[in-house]
PDB file of C-alpha atoms in Angstrom:
ATOM      1  CA  UNK A 517      -1.157  -7.332  22.506  1.00  0.00           C
ATOM      2  CA  UNK A 518      -2.982  -4.018  22.339  1.00  0.00           C
ATOM      3  CA  UNK A 519      -1.450  -2.070  19.448  1.00  0.00           C
ATOM      4  CA  UNK A 520      -2.733   1.240  20.787  1.00  0.00           C
ATOM      5  CA  UNK A 521      -4.632   2.051  17.601  1.00  0.00           C
ATOM      6  CA  UNK A 522      -8.103   2.327  19.140  1.00  0.00           C
ATOM      7  CA  UNK A 523      -9.637   5.752  18.514  1.00  0.00           C
ATOM      8  CA  UNK A 524      -6.733   6.726  16.252  1.00  0.00           C
ATOM      9  CA  UNK A 525      -7.539   7.964  12.746  1.00  0.00           C
ATOM     10  CA  UNK A 526      -5.698   6.517   9.754  1.00  0.00           C
ATOM     11  CA  UNK A 527      -5.967   7.345   6.064  1.00  0.00           C
ATOM     12  CA  UNK A 528      -5.377   4.439   3.678  1.00  0.00           C
ATOM     13  CA  UNK A 529      -5.106   4.988  -0.073  1.00  0.00           C
ATOM     14  CA  UNK A 530      -6.147   2.240  -2.462  1.00  0.00           C
ATOM     15  CA  UNK A 531      -8.469   0.661   0.071  1.00  0.00           C
ATOM     16  CA  UNK A 532     -11.119  -0.891  -2.152  1.00  0.00           C
ATOM     17  CA  UNK A 533      -9.384  -4.265  -2.591  1.00  0.00           C
ATOM     18  CA  UNK A 534      -6.352  -6.385  -1.824  1.00  0.00           C
ATOM     19  CA  UNK A 535      -3.814  -5.212   0.731  1.00  0.00           C
ATOM     20  CA  UNK A 536      -5.529  -1.841   1.129  1.00  0.00           C
ATOM     21  CA  UNK A 537      -8.887  -3.383   1.977  1.00  0.00           C
ATOM     22  CA  UNK A 538      -7.275  -5.883   4.360  1.00  0.00           C
ATOM     23  CA  UNK A 539      -5.510  -2.996   6.091  1.00  0.00           C
ATOM     24  CA  UNK A 540      -8.739  -1.042   6.471  1.00  0.00           C
ATOM     25  CA  UNK A 541     -10.456  -4.092   7.930  1.00  0.00           C
ATOM     26  CA  UNK A 542      -7.617  -4.770  10.374  1.00  0.00           C
ATOM     27  CA  UNK A 543      -7.586  -1.144  11.526  1.00  0.00           C
ATOM     28  CA  UNK A 544     -11.326  -1.191  12.122  1.00  0.00           C
ATOM     29  CA  UNK A 545     -10.930  -4.414  14.098  1.00  0.00           C
ATOM     30  CA  UNK A 546      -8.388  -2.596  16.291  1.00  0.00           C
ATOM     31  CA  UNK A 547     -10.916   0.143  17.008  1.00  0.00           C
ATOM     32  CA  UNK A 548      -9.392   2.787  14.726  1.00  0.00           C
ATOM     33  CA  UNK A 549     -11.270   5.247  12.560  1.00  0.00           C
ATOM     34  CA  UNK A 550     -10.360   4.889   8.889  1.00  0.00           C
ATOM     35  CA  UNK A 551     -10.604   6.983   5.735  1.00  0.00           C
ATOM     36  CA  UNK A 552      -9.892   5.282   2.452  1.00  0.00           C
ATOM     37  CA  UNK A 553      -9.993   6.242  -1.197  1.00  0.00           C
ATOM     38  CA  UNK A 554      -9.795   4.664  -4.638  1.00  0.00           C
ATOM     39  CA  UNK A 555     -10.476   5.616  -8.200  1.00  0.00           C
ATOM     40  CA  UNK A 556     -13.649   3.546  -8.641  1.00  0.00           C
ATOM     41  CA  UNK A 557     -16.565   4.738  -6.472  1.00  0.00           C
ATOM     42  CA  UNK A 558     -18.557   1.558  -7.105  1.00  0.00           C
ATOM     43  CA  UNK A 559     -15.745  -0.698  -5.884  1.00  0.00           C
ATOM     44  CA  UNK A 560     -15.358   1.528  -2.841  1.00  0.00           C
ATOM     45  CA  UNK A 561     -19.071   1.303  -2.095  1.00  0.00           C
ATOM     46  CA  UNK A 562     -18.980  -2.500  -2.345  1.00  0.00           C
ATOM     47  CA  UNK A 563     -15.937  -2.650  -0.075  1.00  0.00           C
ATOM     48  CA  UNK A 564     -17.573  -0.368   2.486  1.00  0.00           C
ATOM     49  CA  UNK A 565     -20.711  -2.504   2.444  1.00  0.00           C
ATOM     50  CA  UNK A 566     -18.664  -5.634   3.165  1.00  0.00           C
ATOM     51  CA  UNK A 567     -16.882  -3.917   6.046  1.00  0.00           C
ATOM     52  CA  UNK A 568     -20.147  -2.824   7.617  1.00  0.00           C
ATOM     53  CA  UNK A 569     -18.573  -0.058   9.728  1.00  0.00           C
ATOM     54  CA  UNK A 570     -20.512   2.883  11.130  1.00  0.00           C
ATOM     55  CA  UNK A 571     -20.143   6.208   9.252  1.00  0.00           C
ATOM     56  CA  UNK A 572     -18.326   7.791  12.173  1.00  0.00           C
ATOM     57  CA  UNK A 573     -15.623   5.123  11.898  1.00  0.00           C
ATOM     58  CA  UNK A 574     -15.236   4.733   8.122  1.00  0.00           C
ATOM     59  CA  UNK A 575     -15.176   7.410   5.448  1.00  0.00           C
ATOM     60  CA  UNK A 576     -14.675   6.583   1.770  1.00  0.00           C
ATOM     61  CA  UNK A 577     -14.252   8.760  -1.275  1.00  0.00           C
ATOM     62  CA  UNK A 578     -13.312   8.425  -4.926  1.00  0.00           C
ATOM     63  CA  UNK A 579      -9.927   9.993  -5.530  1.00  0.00           C
ATOM     64  CA  UNK A 580      -6.988   9.598  -7.918  1.00  0.00           C
ATOM     65  CA  UNK A 581      -3.745   9.984  -5.963  1.00  0.00           C
ATOM     66  CA  UNK A 582      -2.122  11.653  -8.977  1.00  0.00           C
ATOM     67  CA  UNK A 583      -4.501  14.608  -8.574  1.00  0.00           C
ATOM     68  CA  UNK A 584      -3.025  16.722  -5.777  1.00  0.00           C
ATOM     69  CA  UNK A 585      -6.107  18.923  -5.396  1.00  0.00           C
ATOM     70  CA  UNK A 586      -8.445  15.952  -5.202  1.00  0.00           C
ATOM     71  CA  UNK A 587      -6.217  14.298  -2.609  1.00  0.00           C
ATOM     72  CA  UNK A 588      -6.164  17.486  -0.545  1.00  0.00           C
ATOM     73  CA  UNK A 589      -9.970  17.788  -0.645  1.00  0.00           C
ATOM     74  CA  UNK A 590     -10.433  14.149   0.300  1.00  0.00           C
ATOM     75  CA  UNK A 591      -7.948  14.399   3.171  1.00  0.00           C
ATOM     76  CA  UNK A 592      -9.557  17.499   4.649  1.00  0.00           C
ATOM     77  CA  UNK A 593     -13.031  16.008   4.397  1.00  0.00           C
ATOM     78  CA  UNK A 594     -11.793  12.762   5.953  1.00  0.00           C
ATOM     79  CA  UNK A 595     -10.285  14.590   8.897  1.00  0.00           C
ATOM     80  CA  UNK A 596     -13.465  16.638   9.354  1.00  0.00           C
ATOM     81  CA  UNK A 597     -15.721  13.568   9.246  1.00  0.00           C
ATOM     82  CA  UNK A 598     -13.569  11.500  11.613  1.00  0.00           C
ATOM     83  CA  UNK A 599     -12.913  13.845  14.482  1.00  0.00           C
ATOM     84  CA  UNK A 600     -10.651  16.514  13.045  1.00  0.00           C
ATOM     85  CA  UNK A 601      -7.398  14.568  13.214  1.00  0.00           C
ATOM     86  CA  UNK A 602      -5.125  12.131  11.419  1.00  0.00           C
ATOM     87  CA  UNK A 603      -2.647   9.920  13.235  1.00  0.00           C
ATOM     88  CA  UNK A 604      -1.518   7.663  10.433  1.00  0.00           C
ATOM     89  CA  UNK A 605      -1.169   7.441   6.668  1.00  0.00           C
ATOM     90  CA  UNK A 606      -0.821   4.283   4.580  1.00  0.00           C
ATOM     91  CA  UNK A 607       0.271   4.971   1.012  1.00  0.00           C
ATOM     92  CA  UNK A 608      -0.936   1.887  -0.806  1.00  0.00           C
ATOM     93  CA  UNK A 609      -2.218   3.050  -4.205  1.00  0.00           C
ATOM     94  CA  UNK A 610      -0.302   1.547  -7.104  1.00  0.00           C
ATOM     95  CA  UNK A 611      -0.051  -1.214  -9.647  1.00  0.00           C
ATOM     96  CA  UNK A 612       2.527  -3.287 -11.493  1.00  0.00           C
ATOM     97  CA  UNK A 613       3.430  -2.891 -15.154  1.00  0.00           C
ATOM     98  CA  UNK A 614       4.414  -6.232 -16.698  1.00  0.00           C
ATOM     99  CA  UNK A 615       6.791  -5.131 -19.471  1.00  0.00           C
ATOM    100  CA  UNK A 616      10.415  -5.686 -20.391  1.00  0.00           C
ATOM    101  CA  UNK A 617      12.755  -2.928 -21.564  1.00  0.00           C
ATOM    102  CA  UNK A 618      12.091  -3.299 -25.300  1.00  0.00           C
ATOM    103  CA  UNK A 619       8.336  -3.256 -24.691  1.00  0.00           C
ATOM    104  CA  UNK A 620       8.264  -0.002 -22.754  1.00  0.00           C
ATOM    105  CA  UNK A 621       7.672   3.455 -24.148  1.00  0.00           C
ATOM    106  CA  UNK A 622       8.596   6.866 -22.834  1.00  0.00           C
ATOM    107  CA  UNK A 623       4.963   7.236 -21.784  1.00  0.00           C
ATOM    108  CA  UNK A 624       5.172   3.995 -19.785  1.00  0.00           C
ATOM    109  CA  UNK A 625       8.130   5.382 -17.860  1.00  0.00           C
ATOM    110  CA  UNK A 626       6.403   8.719 -17.211  1.00  0.00           C
ATOM    111  CA  UNK A 627       3.153   7.076 -16.101  1.00  0.00           C
ATOM    112  CA  UNK A 628       4.861   4.624 -13.780  1.00  0.00           C
ATOM    113  CA  UNK A 629       7.078   7.189 -12.096  1.00  0.00           C
ATOM    114  CA  UNK A 630       4.212   9.671 -11.760  1.00  0.00           C
ATOM    115  CA  UNK A 631       1.903   7.109 -10.157  1.00  0.00           C
ATOM    116  CA  UNK A 632       4.453   5.788  -7.692  1.00  0.00           C
ATOM    117  CA  UNK A 633       5.818   9.166  -6.574  1.00  0.00           C
ATOM    118  CA  UNK A 634       2.504  11.045  -6.617  1.00  0.00           C
ATOM    119  CA  UNK A 635       1.009   8.141  -4.679  1.00  0.00           C
ATOM    120  CA  UNK A 636       3.344   8.951  -1.785  1.00  0.00           C
ATOM    121  CA  UNK A 637       3.944  12.674  -2.064  1.00  0.00           C
ATOM    122  CA  UNK A 638       0.407  13.912  -2.701  1.00  0.00           C
ATOM    123  CA  UNK A 639      -1.202  12.153   0.296  1.00  0.00           C
ATOM    124  CA  UNK A 640       1.728  13.056   2.527  1.00  0.00           C
ATOM    125  CA  UNK A 641       1.592  16.717   1.523  1.00  0.00           C
ATOM    126  CA  UNK A 642      -2.156  16.803   2.173  1.00  0.00           C
ATOM    127  CA  UNK A 643      -1.943  14.999   5.524  1.00  0.00           C
ATOM    128  CA  UNK A 644       1.287  16.452   6.882  1.00  0.00           C
ATOM    129  CA  UNK A 645      -0.155  19.269   8.991  1.00  0.00           C
ATOM    130  CA  UNK A 646      -2.623  16.841  10.578  1.00  0.00           C
ATOM    131  CA  UNK A 647       0.096  14.294  11.280  1.00  0.00           C
ATOM    132  CA  UNK A 648       2.317  16.967  12.781  1.00  0.00           C
ATOM    133  CA  UNK A 649      -0.372  17.613  15.389  1.00  0.00           C
ATOM    134  CA  UNK A 650      -0.569  13.942  16.441  1.00  0.00           C
ATOM    135  CA  UNK A 651       1.492  12.452  19.236  1.00  0.00           C
ATOM    136  CA  UNK A 652       1.744   9.113  17.412  1.00  0.00           C
ATOM    137  CA  UNK A 653       2.118  10.138  13.759  1.00  0.00           C
ATOM    138  CA  UNK A 654       3.232   7.367  11.427  1.00  0.00           C
ATOM    139  CA  UNK A 655       3.427   6.888   7.670  1.00  0.00           C
ATOM    140  CA  UNK A 656       3.735   3.474   6.048  1.00  0.00           C
ATOM    141  CA  UNK A 657       4.578   3.251   2.366  1.00  0.00           C
ATOM    142  CA  UNK A 658       3.465  -0.026   0.831  1.00  0.00           C
ATOM    143  CA  UNK A 659       6.273  -1.004  -1.514  1.00  0.00           C
ATOM    144  CA  UNK A 660       7.560  -4.241  -3.031  1.00  0.00           C
ATOM    145  CA  UNK A 661      10.646  -6.410  -2.839  1.00  0.00           C
ATOM    146  CA  UNK A 662      11.196  -5.297  -6.424  1.00  0.00           C
ATOM    147  CA  UNK A 663      12.685  -2.178  -4.837  1.00  0.00           C
ATOM    148  CA  UNK A 664      15.620  -4.290  -3.653  1.00  0.00           C
ATOM    149  CA  UNK A 665      15.559  -7.149  -6.163  1.00  0.00           C
ATOM    150  CA  UNK A 666      14.919  -5.786  -9.668  1.00  0.00           C
ATOM    151  CA  UNK A 667      12.815  -7.866 -12.026  1.00  0.00           C
ATOM    152  CA  UNK A 668      13.423  -7.376 -15.750  1.00  0.00           C
ATOM    153  CA  UNK A 669       9.850  -8.460 -16.515  1.00  0.00           C
ATOM    154  CA  UNK A 670       8.708  -5.418 -14.522  1.00  0.00           C
ATOM    155  CA  UNK A 671      11.478  -3.009 -15.378  1.00  0.00           C
ATOM    156  CA  UNK A 672       9.601   0.276 -14.958  1.00  0.00           C
ATOM    157  CA  UNK A 673       7.900  -0.845 -11.755  1.00  0.00           C
ATOM    158  CA  UNK A 674      11.176  -2.131 -10.301  1.00  0.00           C
ATOM    159  CA  UNK A 675      12.914   1.184 -10.943  1.00  0.00           C
ATOM    160  CA  UNK A 676      10.033   3.212  -9.533  1.00  0.00           C
ATOM    161  CA  UNK A 677       9.812   1.005  -6.447  1.00  0.00           C
ATOM    162  CA  UNK A 678      13.528   1.484  -5.783  1.00  0.00           C
ATOM    163  CA  UNK A 679      13.034   5.232  -5.978  1.00  0.00           C
ATOM    164  CA  UNK A 680      10.192   5.095  -3.458  1.00  0.00           C
ATOM    165  CA  UNK A 681      12.320   3.091  -1.031  1.00  0.00           C
ATOM    166  CA  UNK A 682      15.025   5.744  -1.313  1.00  0.00           C
ATOM    167  CA  UNK A 683      12.447   8.513  -0.897  1.00  0.00           C
ATOM    168  CA  UNK A 684      10.991   6.826   2.189  1.00  0.00           C
ATOM    169  CA  UNK A 685      14.398   6.851   3.867  1.00  0.00           C
ATOM    170  CA  UNK A 686      14.812  10.559   3.113  1.00  0.00           C
ATOM    171  CA  UNK A 687      11.315  11.344   4.381  1.00  0.00           C
ATOM    172  CA  UNK A 688      12.027   9.508   7.641  1.00  0.00           C
ATOM    173  CA  UNK A 689      15.017  11.778   8.201  1.00  0.00           C
ATOM    174  CA  UNK A 690      13.274  14.976   7.115  1.00  0.00           C
ATOM    175  CA  UNK A 691      10.092  14.424   9.130  1.00  0.00           C
ATOM    176  CA  UNK A 692      11.591  13.064  12.336  1.00  0.00           C
ATOM    177  CA  UNK A 693      11.812  16.563  13.801  1.00  0.00           C
ATOM    178  CA  UNK A 694       8.044  16.906  13.258  1.00  0.00           C
ATOM    179  CA  UNK A 695       7.362  13.704  15.174  1.00  0.00           C
ATOM    180  CA  UNK A 696       6.357  11.789  12.047  1.00  0.00           C
ATOM    181  CA  UNK A 697       7.776   8.304  11.591  1.00  0.00           C
ATOM    182  CA  UNK A 698       8.102   6.911   8.030  1.00  0.00           C
ATOM    183  CA  UNK A 699       8.591   3.228   7.264  1.00  0.00           C
ATOM    184  CA  UNK A 700       7.989   0.815   4.403  1.00  0.00           C
ATOM    185  CA  UNK A 701       6.513  -2.623   3.935  1.00  0.00           C
ATOM    186  CA  UNK A 702       7.961  -4.451   0.932  1.00  0.00           C
ATOM    187  CA  UNK A 703       5.653  -7.176  -0.235  1.00  0.00           C
ATOM    188  CA  UNK A 704       6.223 -10.102  -2.527  1.00  0.00           C
ATOM    189  CA  UNK A 705       3.560 -11.939  -4.505  1.00  0.00           C
ATOM    190  CA  UNK A 706       0.231 -11.579  -2.719  1.00  0.00           C
ATOM    191  CA  UNK A 707      -2.862 -13.616  -3.520  1.00  0.00           C
ATOM    192  CA  UNK A 708      -5.222 -10.989  -4.881  1.00  0.00           C
ATOM    193  CA  UNK A 709      -7.652 -11.008  -7.772  1.00  0.00           C
ATOM    194  CA  UNK A 710      -4.976 -10.533 -10.413  1.00  0.00           C
ATOM    195  CA  UNK A 711      -3.498 -13.975  -9.717  1.00  0.00           C
ATOM    196  CA  UNK A 712      -6.811 -15.826  -9.858  1.00  0.00           C
ATOM    197  CA  UNK A 713      -7.448 -14.103 -13.197  1.00  0.00           C
ATOM    198  CA  UNK A 714      -4.013 -15.112 -14.486  1.00  0.00           C
ATOM    199  CA  UNK A 715      -4.630 -18.693 -13.388  1.00  0.00           C
ATOM    200  CA  UNK A 716      -7.913 -18.752 -15.304  1.00  0.00           C
ATOM    201  CA  UNK A 717      -6.283 -17.222 -18.380  1.00  0.00           C
ATOM    202  CA  UNK A 718      -3.404 -19.723 -18.299  1.00  0.00           C
ATOM    203  CA  UNK A 719      -5.837 -22.660 -18.711  1.00  0.00           C
ATOM    204  CA  UNK A 720      -3.058 -24.948 -17.459  1.00  0.00           C
ATOM    205  CA  UNK A 721      -5.228 -27.772 -16.196  1.00  0.00           C
ATOM    206  CA  UNK A 722      -3.772 -27.266 -12.724  1.00  0.00           C
ATOM    207  CA  UNK A 723      -5.812 -26.437  -9.665  1.00  0.00           C
ATOM    208  CA  UNK A 724      -5.234 -22.943  -8.330  1.00  0.00           C
ATOM    209  CA  UNK A 725      -3.210 -24.378  -5.434  1.00  0.00           C
ATOM    210  CA  UNK A 726      -1.015 -26.399  -7.827  1.00  0.00           C
ATOM    211  CA  UNK A 727      -0.570 -23.442 -10.153  1.00  0.00           C
ATOM    212  CA  UNK A 728       0.263 -21.184  -7.211  1.00  0.00           C
ATOM    213  CA  UNK A 729       2.896 -23.653  -5.967  1.00  0.00           C
ATOM    214  CA  UNK A 730       4.525 -23.743  -9.418  1.00  0.00           C
ATOM    215  CA  UNK A 731       4.518 -19.945  -9.531  1.00  0.00           C
ATOM    216  CA  UNK A 732       6.096 -19.782  -6.072  1.00  0.00           C
ATOM    217  CA  UNK A 733       8.808 -22.230  -7.107  1.00  0.00           C
ATOM    218  CA  UNK A 734       9.548 -20.229 -10.256  1.00  0.00           C
ATOM    219  CA  UNK A 735       9.860 -17.014  -8.251  1.00  0.00           C
ATOM    220  CA  UNK A 736      11.997 -18.567  -5.507  1.00  0.00           C
ATOM    221  CA  UNK A 737       9.486 -18.142  -2.672  1.00  0.00           C
ATOM    222  CA  UNK A 738      10.796 -20.222   0.223  1.00  0.00           C
ATOM    223  CA  UNK A 739       7.383 -20.777   1.828  1.00  0.00           C
ATOM    224  CA  UNK A 740       6.056 -22.218  -1.436  1.00  0.00           C
ATOM    225  CA  UNK A 741       2.919 -20.093  -1.743  1.00  0.00           C
ATOM    226  CA  UNK A 742       1.651 -16.592  -2.331  1.00  0.00           C
ATOM    227  CA  UNK A 743       1.028 -14.292   0.598  1.00  0.00           C
ATOM    228  CA  UNK A 744      -2.387 -13.253   1.840  1.00  0.00           C
ATOM    229  CA  UNK A 745      -3.449  -9.592   2.024  1.00  0.00           C
ATOM    230  CA  UNK A 746      -4.051  -9.821   5.772  1.00  0.00           C
ATOM    231  CA  UNK A 747      -0.465 -10.988   6.292  1.00  0.00           C
ATOM    232  CA  UNK A 748       0.765  -7.724   4.805  1.00  0.00           C
ATOM    233  CA  UNK A 749      -1.832  -5.750   6.773  1.00  0.00           C
ATOM    234  CA  UNK A 750      -0.493  -7.075  10.073  1.00  0.00           C
ATOM    235  CA  UNK A 751       2.972  -5.712   9.284  1.00  0.00           C
ATOM    236  CA  UNK A 752       1.484  -2.351   8.323  1.00  0.00           C
ATOM    237  CA  UNK A 753      -0.429  -2.116  11.601  1.00  0.00           C
ATOM    238  CA  UNK A 754       2.672  -3.008  13.582  1.00  0.00           C
ATOM    239  CA  UNK A 755       4.520  -0.044  12.061  1.00  0.00           C
ATOM    240  CA  UNK A 756       1.554   2.285  12.587  1.00  0.00           C
ATOM    241  CA  UNK A 757       1.302   1.307  16.220  1.00  0.00           C
ATOM    242  CA  UNK A 758       2.581   3.680  18.932  1.00  0.00           C
ATOM    243  CA  UNK A 759       4.402   0.625  20.266  1.00  0.00           C
ATOM    244  CA  UNK A 760       6.743   1.012  17.285  1.00  0.00           C
ATOM    245  CA  UNK A 761       7.596   4.561  18.363  1.00  0.00           C
ATOM    246  CA  UNK A 762      11.373   4.047  17.984  1.00  0.00           C
ATOM    247  CA  UNK A 763      11.158   2.575  14.478  1.00  0.00           C
ATOM    248  CA  UNK A 764      11.589   4.902  11.516  1.00  0.00           C
ATOM    249  CA  UNK A 765      13.418   4.795   8.211  1.00  0.00           C
ATOM    250  CA  UNK A 766      13.243   1.028   7.927  1.00  0.00           C
ATOM    251  CA  UNK A 767      11.443  -1.538   5.792  1.00  0.00           C
ATOM    252  CA  UNK A 768       9.901  -4.915   6.536  1.00  0.00           C
ATOM    253  CA  UNK A 769       9.825  -7.587   3.832  1.00  0.00           C
ATOM    254  CA  UNK A 770       6.584  -9.591   3.710  1.00  0.00           C
ATOM    255  CA  UNK A 771       7.442 -11.928   0.868  1.00  0.00           C
ATOM    256  CA  UNK A 772       7.567 -15.543   2.013  1.00  0.00           C
ATOM    257  CA  UNK A 773      11.354 -15.659   2.051  1.00  0.00           C
ATOM    258  CA  UNK A 774      11.986 -14.739  -1.568  1.00  0.00           C
ATOM    259  CA  UNK A 775      15.432 -13.277  -1.955  1.00  0.00           C
ATOM    260  CA  UNK A 776      18.557 -13.223  -4.038  1.00  0.00           C
ATOM    261  CA  UNK A 777      20.696 -11.499  -1.424  1.00  0.00           C
ATOM    262  CA  UNK A 778      21.067 -10.932   2.298  1.00  0.00           C
ATOM    263  CA  UNK A 779      19.891  -7.285   2.467  1.00  0.00           C
TER     264      UNK A 779
END
């Protein structure tokens, strides 16, 4: 099926690795033009080299999503380089903080909430006037199932993720009159570099596949494995697509069937 993303321009934050990089690659494969940012210019350069896209189809720039001015400058330059328009925004920048309540500090709470909320609001504020001019404007916020199923081992991240899910619903209502759809993808455990590093650090004697299966069983993942970044990317592209033009204010779980409830 043609997703209708060819010649559309999409900005993806956190695109130097993992889900962000997989999303950039999938968009390029669909014929879209893509701008992506990250904090580490060297990682971005390596990612861009692997993608091998022409400069008129891929623009990268170092940018911290917590810096509103830097995000605005990057967004304007991206639009200028890629045809003067933006049709989609994927808010993907973020990380998890593995701490329980008694291990967290007031600074941990401030940092986590700032990163999660700035990671959505700063790119959206910078891109909004461009999106308003598009006939297929869509925003996808990359979230986590932690938003719906709190995890005490990630207490600050769980709380922040829940707030972003709530915010996404409000944004969908507020921006509908401007023709901008807002949806979320809530991912579970995804097989990125952090898990291979944890496997190596565990020194369990298990192969990575065996260790991954044990991890999946411990976390209640029905499919018995971690997800792949491209599996999340496909859901993101489906929500960006003009074919999803009547979908807003919703979320799709990409988590292998993990769940402690029916919602």
